[in-house]
Coordinates of C-alpha atoms in Angstrom, one line a residue:
Chain A
D1 CA 14.2 13.6 0.0
T2 CA 15.5 10.5 -1.7
G3 CA 12.4 8.5 -1.1
V4 CA 12.0 5.1 0.6
S5 CA 14.7 2.7 -0.3
Q6 CA 14.5 -1.1 -0.2
D7 CA 17.2 -3.6 -0.6
P8 CA 17.6 -6.0 -2.3
R9 CA 15.2 -5.4 -5.3
H10 CA 15.0 -9.1 -6.0
K11 CA 15.8 -12.2 -3.9
I12 CA 15.6 -15.8 -5.0
T13 CA 16.0 -18.4 -2.3
K14 CA 15.4 -22.1 -1.8
R15 CA 12.6 -23.3 0.5
G16 CA 13.8 -23.6 4.1
Q17 CA 16.4 -20.8 3.9
N18 CA 16.2 -17.6 5.9
V19 CA 16.1 -14.2 4.1
T20 CA 16.3 -10.6 5.4
F21 CA 15.2 -7.4 3.7
R22 CA 16.1 -3.9 4.5
C23 CA 14.1 -0.7 4.3
D24 CA 15.4 2.9 4.7
P25 CA 12.5 5.3 5.1
I26 CA 12.4 9.0 4.3
S27 CA 14.7 10.5 6.9
E28 CA 12.3 12.7 8.8
H29 CA 9.5 10.1 8.9
N30 CA 8.7 8.5 12.2
R31 CA 6.2 5.9 11.0
L32 CA 7.3 2.8 9.1
Y33 CA 5.1 0.1 7.6
W34 CA 5.6 -3.3 5.9
Y35 CA 3.1 -4.7 3.4
R36 CA 3.1 -7.8 1.3
Q37 CA 1.6 -7.9 -2.2
T38 CA 0.9 -10.9 -4.4
L39 CA 0.3 -10.8 -8.2
G40 CA -3.0 -9.2 -9.1
Q41 CA -3.9 -8.3 -5.5
G42 CA -3.6 -5.2 -3.4
P43 CA -1.0 -5.0 -0.6
E44 CA -1.8 -6.7 2.7
F45 CA -0.7 -5.1 6.0
L46 CA 2.1 -6.9 8.0
T47 CA 3.3 -4.5 10.7
Y48 CA 3.8 -0.9 11.8
F49 CA 6.5 0.9 13.7
Q50 CA 6.4 4.3 15.3
N51 CA 10.1 5.2 15.9
E52 CA 11.6 2.0 17.3
A53 CA 8.3 0.6 18.8
Q54 CA 6.4 -2.1 16.9
L55 CA 2.8 -1.0 17.6
E56 CA 0.8 -3.2 15.2
K57 CA 1.2 -6.7 13.9
S58 CA -1.1 -8.5 11.5
R59 CA -2.1 -12.1 12.0
L60 CA -0.4 -12.7 8.7
L61 CA 2.9 -12.2 10.5
S62 CA 3.5 -15.8 11.6
D63 CA 6.2 -16.9 14.0
R64 CA 8.6 -17.3 11.1
F65 CA 8.4 -13.5 10.4
S66 CA 10.2 -10.9 12.5
A67 CA 10.6 -7.2 11.9
E68 CA 12.9 -4.7 13.7
R69 CA 13.6 -1.1 13.7
P70 CA 16.3 -0.9 16.4
K71 CA 17.2 2.8 16.2
G72 CA 14.0 4.2 14.8
S73 CA 15.6 4.7 11.4
F74 CA 16.0 1.7 9.0
S75 CA 14.0 -1.5 9.4
T76 CA 14.6 -5.1 8.6
L77 CA 12.1 -7.9 7.9
E78 CA 13.4 -11.5 8.3
I79 CA 11.6 -14.6 7.2
Q80 CA 12.9 -17.8 8.6
R81 CA 12.4 -21.3 7.0
T82 CA 10.9 -19.8 3.8
E83 CA 8.0 -21.5 2.1
Q84 CA 6.8 -21.3 -1.5
G85 CA 3.8 -19.4 -0.2
D86 CA 6.1 -16.6 1.0
S87 CA 6.8 -15.6 -2.6
A88 CA 5.5 -12.1 -3.0
M89 CA 6.5 -8.4 -3.3
Y90 CA 7.4 -7.0 0.2
L91 CA 6.7 -3.3 0.3
C92 CA 7.9 -0.8 2.9
A93 CA 6.3 2.6 3.4
S94 CA 6.9 5.5 5.7
S95 CA 4.9 8.6 6.8
G96 CA 5.2 11.6 9.0
L97 CA 3.6 12.1 12.4
L98 CA 0.6 14.1 11.3
E99 CA -2.5 12.0 11.4
N100 CA -3.4 12.2 7.7
S101 CA 0.2 12.1 6.4
P102 CA 0.1 10.1 3.1
L103 CA 2.2 6.9 2.9
H104 CA 5.3 6.9 0.7
F105 CA 6.2 3.5 -0.6
G106 CA 9.5 2.0 -1.7
N107 CA 9.7 -0.1 -4.9
G108 CA 9.7 -3.3 -2.9
T109 CA 11.7 -6.5 -2.7
R110 CA 10.4 -9.3 -4.9
L111 CA 11.0 -12.6 -3.1
T112 CA 10.8 -15.9 -5.1
V113 CA 11.0 -19.1 -3.1
T114 CA 11.9 -22.2 -5.2
Chain B
K1 CA -13.6 -7.5 8.8
Q2 CA -13.2 -4.6 6.3
E3 CA -13.5 -5.7 2.6
V4 CA -12.6 -3.3 -0.2
T5 CA -13.8 -4.0 -3.8
Q6 CA -12.8 -2.2 -6.9
I7 CA -14.7 -2.3 -10.1
P8 CA -13.9 -2.7 -12.9
A9 CA -10.8 -4.9 -12.6
A10 CA -9.5 -3.6 -15.9
L11 CA -10.3 -0.7 -18.2
S12 CA -9.1 0.4 -21.6
V13 CA -10.0 3.8 -23.0
P14 CA -8.9 6.0 -25.9
E15 CA -6.8 9.1 -25.0
G16 CA -8.8 12.1 -24.0
E17 CA -11.7 10.3 -22.4
N18 CA -13.0 11.1 -19.0
L19 CA -13.3 8.1 -16.8
V20 CA -14.5 6.9 -13.3
L21 CA -13.0 4.2 -11.2
N22 CA -15.1 2.8 -8.3
C23 CA -14.2 1.6 -4.8
S24 CA -16.6 0.2 -2.3
F25 CA -16.0 -0.9 1.3
T26 CA -18.1 -2.9 3.8
D27 CA -17.4 -1.1 7.1
S28 CA -18.4 2.6 6.9
A29 CA -16.5 3.4 10.2
I30 CA -13.5 4.7 8.4
Y31 CA -10.9 7.3 9.4
N32 CA -9.8 8.1 5.8
L33 CA -9.6 6.7 2.3
Q34 CA -6.6 7.0 0.0
W35 CA -6.2 6.5 -3.7
F36 CA -2.8 5.2 -5.0
R37 CA -1.2 4.6 -8.4
Q38 CA 1.1 1.6 -9.0
D39 CA 3.2 1.2 -12.1
P40 CA 4.4 -2.3 -13.1
G41 CA 7.1 -3.6 -10.8
K42 CA 7.0 -0.5 -8.7
G43 CA 5.8 0.7 -5.3
L44 CA 2.7 2.8 -4.8
T45 CA 2.3 6.5 -5.2
S46 CA -0.2 8.3 -3.1
L47 CA -2.6 10.4 -5.3
L48 CA -5.4 11.7 -3.0
L49 CA -6.3 11.2 0.7
I50 CA -9.9 12.0 1.8
Q51 CA -10.6 12.3 5.5
S52 CA -13.9 10.8 6.7
S53 CA -15.4 14.2 7.2
Q54 CA -14.7 15.3 3.7
R55 CA -16.7 14.7 0.5
E56 CA -14.1 15.1 -2.1
Q57 CA -10.5 16.0 -2.9
T58 CA -9.0 17.3 -6.1
S59 CA -5.5 17.3 -7.5
G60 CA -5.0 18.5 -11.1
R61 CA -7.0 16.2 -13.4
L62 CA -8.0 13.9 -10.5
N63 CA -11.0 14.2 -8.3
A64 CA -11.9 11.7 -5.6
S65 CA -15.2 11.6 -3.9
L66 CA -16.3 9.8 -0.7
D67 CA -19.8 8.7 0.4
K68 CA -19.0 7.2 3.8
S69 CA -22.5 6.2 4.6
S70 CA -23.0 4.1 1.5
G71 CA -19.4 2.8 1.6
R72 CA -18.3 4.2 -1.8
S73 CA -15.6 6.3 -3.3
T74 CA -14.9 7.2 -6.9
L75 CA -11.8 8.5 -8.6
Y76 CA -12.5 10.7 -11.6
I77 CA -9.8 11.2 -14.2
A78 CA -10.4 14.0 -16.7
A79 CA -8.9 14.1 -20.2
S80 CA -7.0 10.8 -19.8
Q81 CA -3.5 10.5 -21.2
P82 CA -1.3 7.4 -22.1
G83 CA 0.9 8.3 -19.1
D84 CA -2.1 7.6 -16.8
S85 CA -1.8 3.9 -17.7
A86 CA -1.2 2.1 -14.4
T87 CA -3.1 0.2 -11.7
Y88 CA -5.2 2.4 -9.4
L89 CA -5.8 1.1 -5.8
C90 CA -8.0 2.5 -3.1
A91 CA -7.3 1.8 0.6
V92 CA -9.2 2.5 3.7
R93 CA -8.1 3.1 7.3
L94 CA -10.7 2.1 10.0
D95 CA -11.6 4.5 12.7
T96 CA -10.2 2.2 15.4
G97 CA -7.0 3.9 16.2
R98 CA -5.1 1.3 14.2
R99 CA -3.0 2.5 11.3
A100 CA -3.3 -0.6 9.0
L101 CA -4.7 0.1 5.6
T102 CA -7.0 -2.4 3.8
F103 CA -6.5 -2.3 0.0
G104 CA -8.7 -3.2 -2.9
S105 CA -7.3 -5.4 -5.7
G106 CA -7.1 -2.4 -8.0
T107 CA -8.2 -1.3 -11.4
R108 CA -5.7 -1.8 -14.2
L109 CA -6.1 1.2 -16.6
Q110 CA -4.8 1.4 -20.1
V111 CA -5.1 4.6 -22.1
Q112 CA -4.7 4.1 -25.8
P113 CA -2.9 6.8 -27.7

């Protein structure tokens, strides 16, 4: 069990550019989540996958955001035409299929939009 | 809409003290409640998960209680140590079939050696 891995750890981009983040969950976990966290706040839910199916999406996930999990393993989160308000820590988590399986979080990708 | 509040926002205690962190939520129709720890610049580590039918859970020096009807949970840390210094977050999952968690803003704890 190597834990949840996220890449890159940090990303600095200019406003208007597109960025993509990757998450590799714990290998036997079927459920994968994306959250966003700004300084001093708790994480906010973005989206949830069970295997390759995207089952939940938050209203926070505007048209500029898209997430995929094509083979039910790793996931990508893309933000198009980034805005300064997108600056945040993007956290990925995974869990097993049991209903009360705890979430295991990665260390996040910190995005700074200049 | 579920709102989760954590009080206090920050807490500083001397090593060895017992302490209580508070979490309240507005919608009592929850499926479970989790307590997490977050170290600076890191992800979250799950500490305790309490199902809606349970009253408390214990792990080592940590004890979490849940009073669903009043919308409250507490995290009790016994004999605090400097290594306990971190931000503690509670999160609730509603009993709607959805898996999204709603987090509080956390309590930043510093344990002075």
